Structure formats: C-alpha cells, structure tokens
Tab-separated table of C-alpha atoms in Angstrom:
chain	number	residue	atom	x	y	z
A	1	MET	CA	119.186	124.899	252.233
A	2	VAL	CA	116.388	123.019	250.570
A	3	SER	CA	115.463	122.011	247.056
A	4	THR	CA	112.891	123.988	245.098
A	5	LEU	CA	111.581	120.806	243.467
A	6	TRP	CA	108.748	120.336	245.955
A	7	LEU	CA	106.026	121.108	243.431
A	8	PHE	CA	107.238	118.279	241.243
A	9	TRP	CA	107.494	115.858	244.085
A	10	SER	CA	104.047	116.707	245.396
A	11	SER	CA	102.556	116.164	241.971
A	12	PHE	CA	104.520	112.943	241.527
A	13	THR	CA	103.203	111.805	244.876
A	14	LEU	CA	99.647	112.430	243.695
A	15	LEU	CA	100.113	110.436	240.528
A	16	SER	CA	101.959	107.589	242.209
A	17	LEU	CA	99.530	107.113	245.070
A	18	THR	CA	96.433	107.421	242.910
A	19	ALA	CA	97.704	104.931	240.348
A	20	VAL	CA	98.685	102.198	242.761
A	21	THR	CA	96.067	102.170	245.495
A	22	SER	CA	95.740	98.398	245.318
A	23	ALA	CA	99.370	98.005	246.372
A	24	ALA	CA	98.399	98.770	249.966
A	25	GLN	CA	97.596	95.087	250.474
A	26	ASN	CA	100.927	93.847	251.840
A	27	ALA	CA	102.066	90.377	252.772
A	28	SER	CA	103.635	89.609	256.131
A	29	THR	CA	106.899	88.007	255.074
A	30	THR	CA	110.242	89.325	256.231
A	31	PRO	CA	112.072	91.688	253.841
A	32	THR	CA	115.506	91.049	252.410
A	33	TRP	CA	117.659	93.608	254.193
A	34	PRO	CA	119.899	95.600	251.814
A	35	THR	CA	122.699	96.081	254.376
A	36	LYS	CA	125.385	94.890	251.953
A	37	GLY	CA	123.564	95.999	248.834
A	38	TRP	CA	120.102	96.135	247.346
A	39	PRO	CA	118.684	93.084	245.588
A	40	ASN	CA	118.071	93.872	241.938
A	41	GLY	CA	114.866	93.417	239.983
A	42	THR	CA	113.140	94.802	236.938
A	43	PRO	CA	110.508	97.530	236.806
A	44	ALA	CA	107.978	95.033	235.471
A	45	SER	CA	108.556	92.724	238.436
A	46	VAL	CA	107.181	95.412	240.768
A	47	GLY	CA	104.525	96.899	238.511
A	48	LEU	CA	106.424	99.695	236.758
A	49	ASP	CA	106.661	100.347	233.021
A	50	GLU	CA	110.337	100.145	232.085
A	51	GLU	CA	109.914	101.840	228.714
A	52	VAL	CA	108.444	104.923	230.333
A	53	LEU	CA	111.376	105.068	232.758
A	54	LYS	CA	113.873	104.577	229.944
A	55	ASN	CA	112.376	107.421	227.932
A	56	PHE	CA	112.454	109.621	231.001
A	57	ASP	CA	116.080	108.655	231.600
A	58	ALA	CA	117.010	109.532	228.011
A	59	ASP	CA	115.672	113.048	228.369
A	60	ILE	CA	117.474	113.587	231.681
A	61	ALA	CA	120.696	112.333	230.081
A	62	SER	CA	120.259	114.783	227.209
A	63	GLY	CA	120.114	117.690	229.659
A	64	LYS	CA	116.519	118.519	228.897
A	65	TYR	CA	115.569	119.172	232.511
A	66	THR	CA	118.353	119.769	235.025
A	67	LEU	CA	121.841	118.798	236.185
A	68	THR	CA	120.843	115.442	237.641
A	69	ASP	CA	123.522	113.081	238.933
A	70	SER	CA	121.401	110.023	239.692
A	71	PHE	CA	117.882	108.681	239.511
A	72	ARG	CA	116.987	105.461	241.334
A	73	VAL	CA	113.740	103.642	241.988
A	74	PHE	CA	113.183	101.028	244.721
A	75	ARG	CA	110.010	99.070	245.246
A	76	CYS	CA	109.093	96.079	247.359
A	77	GLY	CA	112.585	96.135	248.895
A	78	THR	CA	114.253	95.846	245.486
A	79	GLU	CA	116.169	98.279	243.306
A	80	VAL	CA	114.475	98.234	239.924
A	81	PHE	CA	115.856	101.235	238.063
A	82	ALA	CA	119.183	103.033	238.398
A	83	ARG	CA	120.783	105.683	236.239
A	84	GLN	CA	123.753	108.001	236.748
A	85	TYR	CA	124.670	111.065	234.690
A	86	GLN	CA	128.111	112.550	234.250
A	87	HIS	CA	128.816	116.298	234.440
A	88	ASP	CA	132.081	118.222	234.469
A	89	TYR	CA	131.342	120.485	237.412
A	90	GLY	CA	134.851	121.901	237.373
A	91	GLN	CA	134.072	123.352	233.964
A	92	ILE	CA	130.403	124.160	234.611
A	93	TYR	CA	131.159	126.224	237.716
A	94	ALA	CA	134.702	127.359	236.864
A	95	LYS	CA	133.836	131.061	237.069
A	96	GLU	CA	131.740	130.774	240.226
A	97	ALA	CA	134.437	128.767	241.988
A	98	LYS	CA	136.758	131.779	241.826
A	99	THR	CA	134.180	134.488	242.531
A	100	LYS	CA	133.362	135.441	246.096
A	101	GLY	CA	129.653	135.383	246.852
A	102	PRO	CA	126.947	133.925	249.112
A	103	LEU	CA	127.830	130.355	248.116
A	104	ASN	CA	131.563	130.992	248.123
A	105	ALA	CA	132.224	133.284	251.072
A	106	ARG	CA	135.825	132.173	251.673
A	107	LEU	CA	136.815	131.230	248.110
A	108	SER	CA	138.322	127.916	249.242
A	109	GLY	CA	137.610	124.923	251.377
A	110	SER	CA	134.553	122.796	252.008
A	111	TYR	CA	132.100	125.704	251.867
A	112	ASN	CA	132.929	126.811	248.371
A	113	TYR	CA	129.874	125.213	246.809
A	114	PHE	CA	131.390	125.441	243.350
A	115	ASP	CA	134.629	123.618	244.208
A	116	PRO	CA	134.479	120.216	242.426
A	117	ALA	CA	136.689	118.689	245.128
A	118	TRP	CA	133.814	119.213	247.570
A	119	HIS	CA	130.610	119.498	245.548
A	120	PRO	CA	128.685	117.601	244.631
A	121	PHE	CA	130.963	114.616	245.303
A	122	TYR	CA	133.364	114.314	248.202
A	123	HIS	CA	136.924	114.258	246.823
A	124	GLY	CA	136.162	112.109	243.813
A	125	THR	CA	134.281	109.407	245.705
A	126	LYS	CA	130.699	108.276	245.197
A	127	LEU	CA	129.628	110.116	248.333
A	128	HIS	CA	127.285	112.887	247.214
A	129	THR	CA	126.392	116.030	249.131
A	130	MET	CA	122.983	115.666	250.766
A	131	GLN	CA	122.600	119.310	251.792
A	132	SER	CA	119.397	119.673	253.842
A	133	ILE	CA	118.724	115.948	253.887
A	134	SER	CA	121.340	116.224	256.652
A	135	LYS	CA	118.591	117.764	258.785
A	136	THR	CA	116.394	114.700	258.388
A	137	ILE	CA	119.236	112.318	259.228
A	138	THR	CA	120.007	114.431	262.300
A	139	SER	CA	116.470	113.970	263.601
A	140	ILE	CA	116.726	110.218	263.035
A	141	ILE	CA	119.912	110.102	265.125
A	142	PHE	CA	118.056	111.957	267.873
A	143	GLY	CA	115.451	109.217	267.671
A	144	VAL	CA	118.113	106.517	267.877
A	145	ALA	CA	119.598	108.138	270.993
A	146	ILE	CA	116.155	108.459	272.589
A	147	THR	CA	115.417	104.822	271.755
A	148	ARG	CA	118.687	103.712	273.361
A	149	GLY	CA	118.187	105.927	276.411
A	150	ASP	CA	121.220	108.092	275.688
A	151	PHE	CA	119.205	111.263	275.080
A	152	LYS	CA	117.231	111.459	278.307
A	153	ALA	CA	115.807	114.971	278.209
A	154	SER	CA	112.268	115.709	277.105
A	155	LEU	CA	111.815	117.400	273.740
A	156	ASN	CA	110.112	120.167	275.712
A	157	THR	CA	113.454	121.008	277.342
A	158	PRO	CA	114.384	124.700	276.846
A	159	VAL	CA	117.330	125.053	274.489
A	160	LEU	CA	118.954	127.673	276.724
A	161	LYS	CA	119.456	124.946	279.337
A	162	TYR	CA	122.480	123.865	277.300
A	163	PHE	CA	124.079	127.331	277.113
A	164	ASP	CA	125.706	129.847	279.425
A	165	VAL	CA	122.933	132.429	279.103
A	166	ALA	CA	125.345	135.233	280.025
A	167	LYS	CA	127.130	134.556	276.720
A	168	VAL	CA	123.987	134.519	274.571
A	169	LYS	CA	122.673	137.619	272.810
A	170	ASN	CA	119.064	138.711	272.376
A	171	VAL	CA	117.777	136.732	275.347
A	172	ASP	CA	114.129	137.426	276.152
A	173	ASP	CA	111.176	135.439	277.461
A	174	ARG	CA	110.451	133.999	274.035
A	175	LYS	CA	113.985	132.677	273.651
A	176	ARG	CA	113.719	131.164	277.125
A	177	ARG	CA	110.651	129.257	275.907
A	178	LEU	CA	112.433	127.884	272.813
A	179	THR	CA	112.498	124.066	273.058
A	180	VAL	CA	114.313	121.188	271.398
A	181	GLU	CA	111.072	120.195	269.663
A	182	ASN	CA	110.801	123.709	268.193
A	183	LEU	CA	114.172	123.107	266.519
A	184	LEU	CA	113.027	119.774	265.089
A	185	THR	CA	109.829	121.271	263.669
A	186	MET	CA	111.302	124.575	262.419
A	187	THR	CA	109.090	126.588	264.749
A	188	SER	CA	111.797	128.449	266.682
A	189	GLY	CA	110.466	131.912	265.860
A	190	MET	CA	113.875	133.040	264.573
A	191	ASN	CA	114.232	135.714	261.928
A	192	SER	CA	114.739	133.422	258.941
A	193	GLU	CA	112.879	132.393	255.807
A	194	GLU	CA	115.227	130.578	253.494
A	195	LEU	CA	112.574	129.001	251.277
A	196	PHE	CA	111.570	132.353	249.803
A	197	TYR	CA	115.062	133.041	248.430
A	198	PRO	CA	117.376	131.289	245.953
A	199	PRO	CA	120.465	129.711	247.549
A	200	ASP	CA	122.764	132.487	246.305
A	201	SER	CA	120.648	135.310	247.743
A	202	ASP	CA	122.292	137.482	250.383
A	203	ALA	CA	118.973	138.756	251.743
A	204	PRO	CA	119.118	139.072	255.563
A	205	GLU	CA	116.390	136.432	255.936
A	206	ASN	CA	118.388	133.892	253.922
A	207	ASP	CA	119.960	132.874	257.155
A	208	PHE	CA	122.220	129.987	256.211
A	209	VAL	CA	124.369	132.288	254.043
A	210	TYR	CA	125.363	134.406	257.036
A	211	MET	CA	125.641	131.531	259.454
A	212	GLU	CA	127.960	129.583	257.158
A	213	ALA	CA	130.140	132.658	256.680
A	214	SER	CA	130.562	133.048	260.448
A	215	ASP	CA	133.387	131.526	262.487
A	216	ASP	CA	131.108	129.820	265.013
A	217	TRP	CA	127.777	128.623	263.616
A	218	VAL	CA	126.283	127.500	266.930
A	219	GLN	CA	127.000	130.867	268.540
A	220	TYR	CA	125.557	132.651	265.520
A	221	ALA	CA	122.418	130.533	265.717
A	222	ILE	CA	121.755	130.902	269.437
A	223	ASP	CA	122.405	134.656	269.234
A	224	GLU	CA	119.668	135.094	266.624
A	225	PRO	CA	116.780	137.287	267.768
A	226	ILE	CA	113.415	135.605	268.254
A	227	VAL	CA	110.804	137.571	266.338
A	228	GLU	CA	107.686	135.571	267.214
A	229	GLU	CA	106.541	133.082	269.836
A	230	PRO	CA	108.275	129.684	269.438
A	231	GLY	CA	105.869	126.997	268.268
A	232	LYS	CA	103.534	129.455	266.571
A	233	ASN	CA	104.574	129.170	262.928
A	234	PHE	CA	106.773	127.088	260.639
A	235	VAL	CA	109.688	129.146	259.310
A	236	TYR	CA	112.470	127.235	257.571
A	237	SER	CA	115.773	127.868	259.355
A	238	SER	CA	119.126	126.135	258.960
A	239	ALA	CA	120.138	127.739	262.256
A	240	ASP	CA	117.506	125.606	263.991
A	241	ALA	CA	119.086	122.449	262.611
A	242	GLU	CA	122.631	123.509	263.491
A	243	LEU	CA	121.693	124.028	267.134
A	244	LEU	CA	120.702	120.356	267.255
A	245	ALA	CA	124.362	119.288	266.938
A	246	TYR	CA	125.247	121.257	270.046
A	247	VAL	CA	122.173	120.155	272.009
A	248	PHE	CA	122.916	116.511	271.186
A	249	GLN	CA	126.510	116.762	272.385
A	250	LYS	CA	125.563	118.518	275.601
A	251	GLU	CA	122.756	116.100	276.483
A	252	THR	CA	124.475	112.829	275.538
A	253	GLY	CA	128.124	113.785	275.995
A	254	GLN	CA	128.755	112.333	272.537
A	255	ASP	CA	129.528	113.736	269.104
A	256	ILE	CA	126.499	113.287	266.829
A	257	ASP	CA	128.623	112.161	263.871
A	258	ALA	CA	130.434	109.460	265.868
A	259	TYR	CA	127.181	108.393	267.485
A	260	GLY	CA	125.405	108.195	264.138
A	261	GLU	CA	128.209	106.088	262.696
A	262	LYS	CA	128.014	103.554	265.525
A	263	TYR	CA	124.276	103.222	265.929
A	264	LEU	CA	122.747	104.181	262.562
A	265	PHE	CA	125.159	104.169	259.649
A	266	ALA	CA	127.180	101.042	260.493
A	267	PRO	CA	124.159	98.817	261.260
A	268	LEU	CA	122.579	99.789	257.919
A	269	GLY	CA	125.847	99.406	255.989
A	270	ILE	CA	125.923	103.112	255.129
A	271	ARG	CA	129.146	104.908	254.247
A	272	HIS	CA	129.247	108.608	254.975
A	273	TYR	CA	131.264	111.766	255.490
A	274	TRP	CA	130.083	114.712	257.567
A	275	LYS	CA	131.537	118.217	257.365
A	276	ARG	CA	132.090	120.455	260.371
A	277	ASP	CA	131.962	124.206	260.807
A	278	TYR	CA	135.021	126.329	261.473
A	279	ALA	CA	134.647	125.857	265.239
A	280	GLY	CA	134.443	122.068	264.909
A	281	ALA	CA	130.686	121.527	265.278
A	282	VAL	CA	129.098	118.887	263.048
A	283	ASP	CA	127.235	120.535	260.169
A	284	THR	CA	123.811	119.108	260.920
A	285	GLU	CA	122.088	121.641	258.688
A	286	GLY	CA	123.698	120.537	255.422
A	287	GLY	CA	127.104	118.865	255.634
A	288	LEU	CA	126.366	115.153	255.196
A	289	TYR	CA	127.549	113.066	252.251
A	290	LEU	CA	125.980	109.704	251.311
A	291	ASN	CA	125.642	107.741	248.125
A	292	ASP	CA	122.222	107.365	246.582
A	293	GLU	CA	121.794	103.639	247.288
A	294	ASP	CA	122.521	104.237	250.958
A	295	LEU	CA	120.148	107.184	251.113
A	296	ALA	CA	117.382	104.820	250.008
A	297	LYS	CA	118.152	102.636	253.057
A	298	ILE	CA	116.937	105.476	255.270
A	299	GLY	CA	113.587	105.295	253.516
A	300	PHE	CA	113.526	101.507	253.920
A	301	LEU	CA	114.265	101.830	257.644
A	302	TYR	CA	111.215	104.054	258.023
A	303	LEU	CA	109.035	101.807	255.865
A	304	ASN	CA	109.913	99.066	258.349
A	305	ASN	CA	109.011	101.171	261.401
A	306	GLY	CA	112.636	101.588	262.515
A	307	LEU	CA	113.454	97.864	262.384
A	308	TRP	CA	116.562	96.560	260.637
A	309	GLU	CA	117.708	92.933	260.527
A	310	GLY	CA	115.582	92.128	263.547
A	311	LYS	CA	116.914	95.017	265.623
A	312	GLN	CA	114.965	98.141	266.558
A	313	ILE	CA	117.405	100.845	265.396
A	314	VAL	CA	114.936	103.608	266.181
A	315	SER	CA	111.653	103.099	267.970
A	316	GLN	CA	108.401	102.717	266.110
A	317	ASP	CA	107.054	105.572	268.212
A	318	TRP	CA	109.821	107.898	267.035
A	319	VAL	CA	109.173	106.969	263.408
A	320	LYS	CA	105.489	107.671	263.970
A	321	GLN	CA	106.207	111.026	265.606
A	322	SER	CA	108.765	111.960	262.943
A	323	VAL	CA	106.236	111.667	260.132
A	324	ALA	CA	103.292	113.083	262.056
A	325	PRO	CA	102.097	116.533	260.897
A	326	HIS	CA	103.539	118.762	263.626
A	327	ALA	CA	103.714	122.101	261.833
A	328	PRO	CA	101.528	123.371	258.981
A	329	MET	CA	103.624	124.863	256.194
A	330	PRO	CA	102.578	127.959	254.215
A	331	TYR	CA	102.084	125.923	251.032
A	332	THR	CA	99.217	123.954	249.559
A	333	VAL	CA	99.066	121.426	246.738
A	334	GLU	CA	96.169	119.684	245.063
A	335	GLY	CA	95.846	117.246	247.965
A	336	GLY	CA	95.808	119.940	250.646
A	337	ARG	CA	98.264	121.672	252.942
A	338	LEU	CA	101.863	120.583	253.352
A	339	TYR	CA	103.089	119.793	256.854
A	340	TYR	CA	106.456	119.430	258.520
A	341	GLY	CA	107.326	116.569	260.860
A	342	TYR	CA	110.600	116.171	262.715
A	343	THR	CA	112.558	117.574	259.747
A	344	TRP	CA	110.528	115.430	257.328
A	345	TRP	CA	108.405	117.062	254.627
A	346	LEU	CA	104.870	115.646	254.554
A	347	TYR	CA	102.977	115.900	251.274
A	348	PRO	CA	99.205	115.328	251.442
A	349	VAL	CA	97.556	113.190	248.817
A	350	SER	CA	94.071	111.718	249.008
A	351	GLY	CA	93.980	111.695	252.790
A	352	GLU	CA	97.513	110.392	253.341
A	353	TYR	CA	101.108	111.579	253.239
A	354	SER	CA	104.295	110.725	251.487
A	355	TRP	CA	107.461	111.307	253.524
A	356	GLN	CA	110.201	113.336	251.906
A	357	ALA	CA	113.675	114.628	252.690
A	358	GLN	CA	114.949	117.418	250.445
A	359	GLY	CA	118.248	119.183	249.820
A	360	THR	CA	119.190	122.045	247.556
A	361	GLY	CA	120.744	121.254	244.201
A	362	GLY	CA	118.463	118.306	243.515
A	363	GLN	CA	118.726	115.938	246.499
A	364	SER	CA	115.496	114.089	247.169
A	365	LEU	CA	114.412	111.050	249.147
A	366	LEU	CA	110.752	110.242	248.490
A	367	VAL	CA	109.008	107.549	250.508
A	368	PHE	CA	105.493	106.392	249.654
A	369	PRO	CA	104.477	104.152	252.582
A	370	GLN	CA	101.254	102.749	251.162
A	371	GLN	CA	103.005	101.626	247.989
A	372	ASN	CA	106.324	100.401	249.422
A	373	LEU	CA	107.995	102.799	246.981
A	374	ILE	CA	111.236	104.767	247.380
A	375	VAL	CA	112.599	107.199	244.797
A	376	VAL	CA	115.981	108.931	245.086
A	377	PHE	CA	117.390	111.799	243.043
A	378	THR	CA	120.725	113.569	243.415
A	379	GLY	CA	121.986	116.543	241.438
A	380	TRP	CA	123.877	119.802	241.583
A	381	ASP	CA	122.032	122.515	239.716
A	382	LEU	CA	123.007	125.811	241.358
A	383	PRO	CA	121.531	128.290	241.721
A	384	ASN	CA	118.774	127.814	239.149
A	385	GLU	CA	117.055	124.456	239.402
A	386	ALA	CA	114.771	123.339	236.611
A	387	ASP	CA	110.990	123.321	236.888
A	388	MET	CA	110.549	119.619	237.490
A	389	THR	CA	106.749	119.863	237.409
A	390	LEU	CA	107.125	119.475	233.649
A	391	LEU	CA	108.213	115.886	234.249
A	392	VAL	CA	105.015	114.751	235.943
A	393	PRO	CA	103.272	113.641	232.715
A	394	ARG	CA	106.333	111.518	231.958
A	395	LEU	CA	105.983	109.569	235.210
A	396	LEU	CA	102.251	108.870	235.267
A	397	PRO	CA	102.306	106.023	232.723
A	398	ALA	CA	105.150	104.272	234.567
A	399	VAL	CA	103.183	103.351	237.693
A	400	LYS	CA	100.853	100.360	237.547
A	401	ALA	CA	98.606	98.684	240.111
A	402	PHE	CA	100.578	95.949	241.840
A	403	THR	CA	100.847	94.075	245.123
A	404	CYS	CA	104.421	93.596	246.289
A	405	PRO	CA	105.559	89.983	246.498
A	406	GLY	CA	107.115	89.368	249.913
A	407	ALA	CA	106.372	92.906	251.082
A	408	VAL	CA	106.613	93.847	254.735
A	409	GLN	CA	103.495	93.701	256.852
A	410	LYS	CA	101.272	96.753	256.505
A	411	SER	CA	102.741	99.548	258.584
A	412	SER	CA	101.063	100.400	261.847
A	413	LEU	CA	101.949	103.997	261.011
A	414	GLN	CA	99.086	104.295	258.583
A	415	ARG	CA	96.882	105.887	261.229
A	416	VAL	CA	99.177	108.929	261.252
A	417	LEU	CA	98.464	109.402	257.556
A	418	ASP	CA	94.921	110.598	258.291
A	419	MET	CA	94.612	114.223	257.381
A	420	PRO	CA	94.405	116.652	260.347
C-alpha cells in the first residue's frame, strides 16, 4: 500500500530544490551521527523560516488538511523542527474497527487497520506503522546482506530457483524469467495495480487486499499469474515485495527481520517492530513499525552513501543503484517523468531527483540529496487522504538559500541524478 500524497511531495521537491540551489556547496567535515538521538537546532540555523513552519504546523494541528501524527524537518544533520499531533483513533475508526471489509478482513488482530492497538501506533508505543516504507527498508537490508557477502546470488537470479516449482501455480516461461531484480523494481509482470485504487477497494487488481486476507502470503504471491513479460513495465505490487522476505531467507538462511536488527537497526540505534503474516513470514510489504526520528536516520544513511560512524553499513554502490532510475513510472510531474529505483520513489526536478519512501495513511520519508534535507511525515488518514498539494504554497517561503555548516562532503552519487 502506498500513500496518495505523491503530487504534494513532487511539488514540494520542486520548490525546495529550486529555492536552495546554493546549498549544494558542501564542506568536508565529518557529520555528528544521530545514533543516540539527533542534535537539535533551529530552522534559522539551517536556512529555514521558522514562522512559516509554525503557521503550517498550526493549520495541521487544527485539522485543516489531514490526520497527521508527526511532521519533522532535518537539515545539515540536525533536527530543526518537530511537531506531533494527537488523535483518538479508537473513536475516529470505531465503526470501521467492527465492520468487516478490505482493510479489516478478519475483524481482529494485527491486520485490522482500524484497531487502535495496532494502527497507527504499536500497542501504545511511539512506534508508528510505516506501511509501504517497509518495502524500502527491505531493499536496504538486501543491500546490507550483499555488502557483507551474505546474499551471494545475482539479482538476475530467477525467483523460481527458491521454490519447488511443482507446488507453484500458473508457471509459464514468463514466470521462469522473473528475477529478484524484477521484484525490487516492481516489474514482475503480475496482475496488480494498487496505485489506481483506494486502500479499501476490493477490485481484483488491488492485490494486497487479497494477499493479506490469505493464510499464506508468499504462496499467494508466487501463485499469481504473470500477465506480461517481467521487466517490461512498472506495476506497483505488494506481492512483489512480500516475495523478497522468502527469497532473502532461502538465499541467506537467515530471517530478514533478525538480520535487519543485527546489521541495520542496531548500528543506527533504531528501535522497531515487524509484523508477520499468518504463516510466519515477515511482512516486508507493509508490516514495519518505526518512530519518526529513526525513520529520518535511514535518509541520513543514504545521504552519507551508506556510511555510519565510520562503518560501511551498506555499500556506496548499492546506495547508488537503489536510487538510480530503473523503471519509468506511468506518472509525470512538472520536472518530468517519475522513476522507481530499488523500492525508492524518484521524483525529477530540474535535472535531478529527490529520493522518497512512501506508505499509505500519510507515511513519508523525503530525502533531498543536493540540499542535505530530510523531511518526515507520519499519519493515519484512511481511506481518504487529503489533497496535500494545497500545502505547497505554505512551504515555499520556508526554504532559504543556505550552505550547511559542517555538512558531509558532496555525495559521489550526484552523477546518478542526471536525467535519463
């Protein structure tokens, strides 16, 4: 499942990048790593207008736009603006929580999306559902395992290598050509198109609804018919992402949640919880919970080319490949066509990209590499999210030209930002 806020974010990207072009001149000093917490600063200290942000915050708090849970801004390795908003989701979704439907197939448990014990916060903690940002984190863990030599197979490896083909339905030559990289780029050719439907739609193409209602998500996903040649077109599919959990376990012999905890989350000081399907597979398509400050650390890791506290958590090459434009998406914005990386959304603006991870309900991680800027939103507006494009004029005056003091050396990834 993925947020419908992409129009807002693409427009925000345009305004942010255009307004702060001079910030691309970075110093070479070492960043302060936020492993145990982000250093705090003021908007003015990093070239942002605090009054504009405060006015924006006031309107979000009044409910003018959407059910937002948090809004945080990080620049130059510093947290400079942080707001949280309280909502009584038990009351807001009281009726839906007791009504069987696409987002409440079993009426109880972790996949009742209206149960306040599970959504948006995990059992009263600060851990917030990430939904499809889980897909992006999954690809990063793949990169960590490749960097460490634990995932040895090529990304061109056929997915059926990891299955007993006799137990898989709808096997044909196209399914035999389906590769691990096709799963990472959403080019599997499966019969799915979730982005065209609201989360509560039970249309056959809204694939995650049926997969999540099944007893065994991995089996459901691998049994899906292939309707076009893998690698030909981008088609958003949660089934693609769920197959990655199984592929990871088969190739490495390790559970992707446990592996991620040891080699990604713990080194970055990230707390997390990860749901599993009814058969015990890690829900790599949407089951991860993080808090918003820790989500921003993922953006900071990528801004630093996979380096953290002097250790290469994930290789610079994997970071580069992750945010390279692998698959053209069927959407255009003012800056051009959107692309998909290895489960990263790439938004074109003036010949470069911002890197974004998105999740339904209002989860967004926005990374602007040229400007050393990270913005995080969480929320839980189901099923009708607000039109956030109305907020763009509110953000434009907040961004000023500024060169980060003590910023990391200019990323060698900038060459991948050239438009294809």
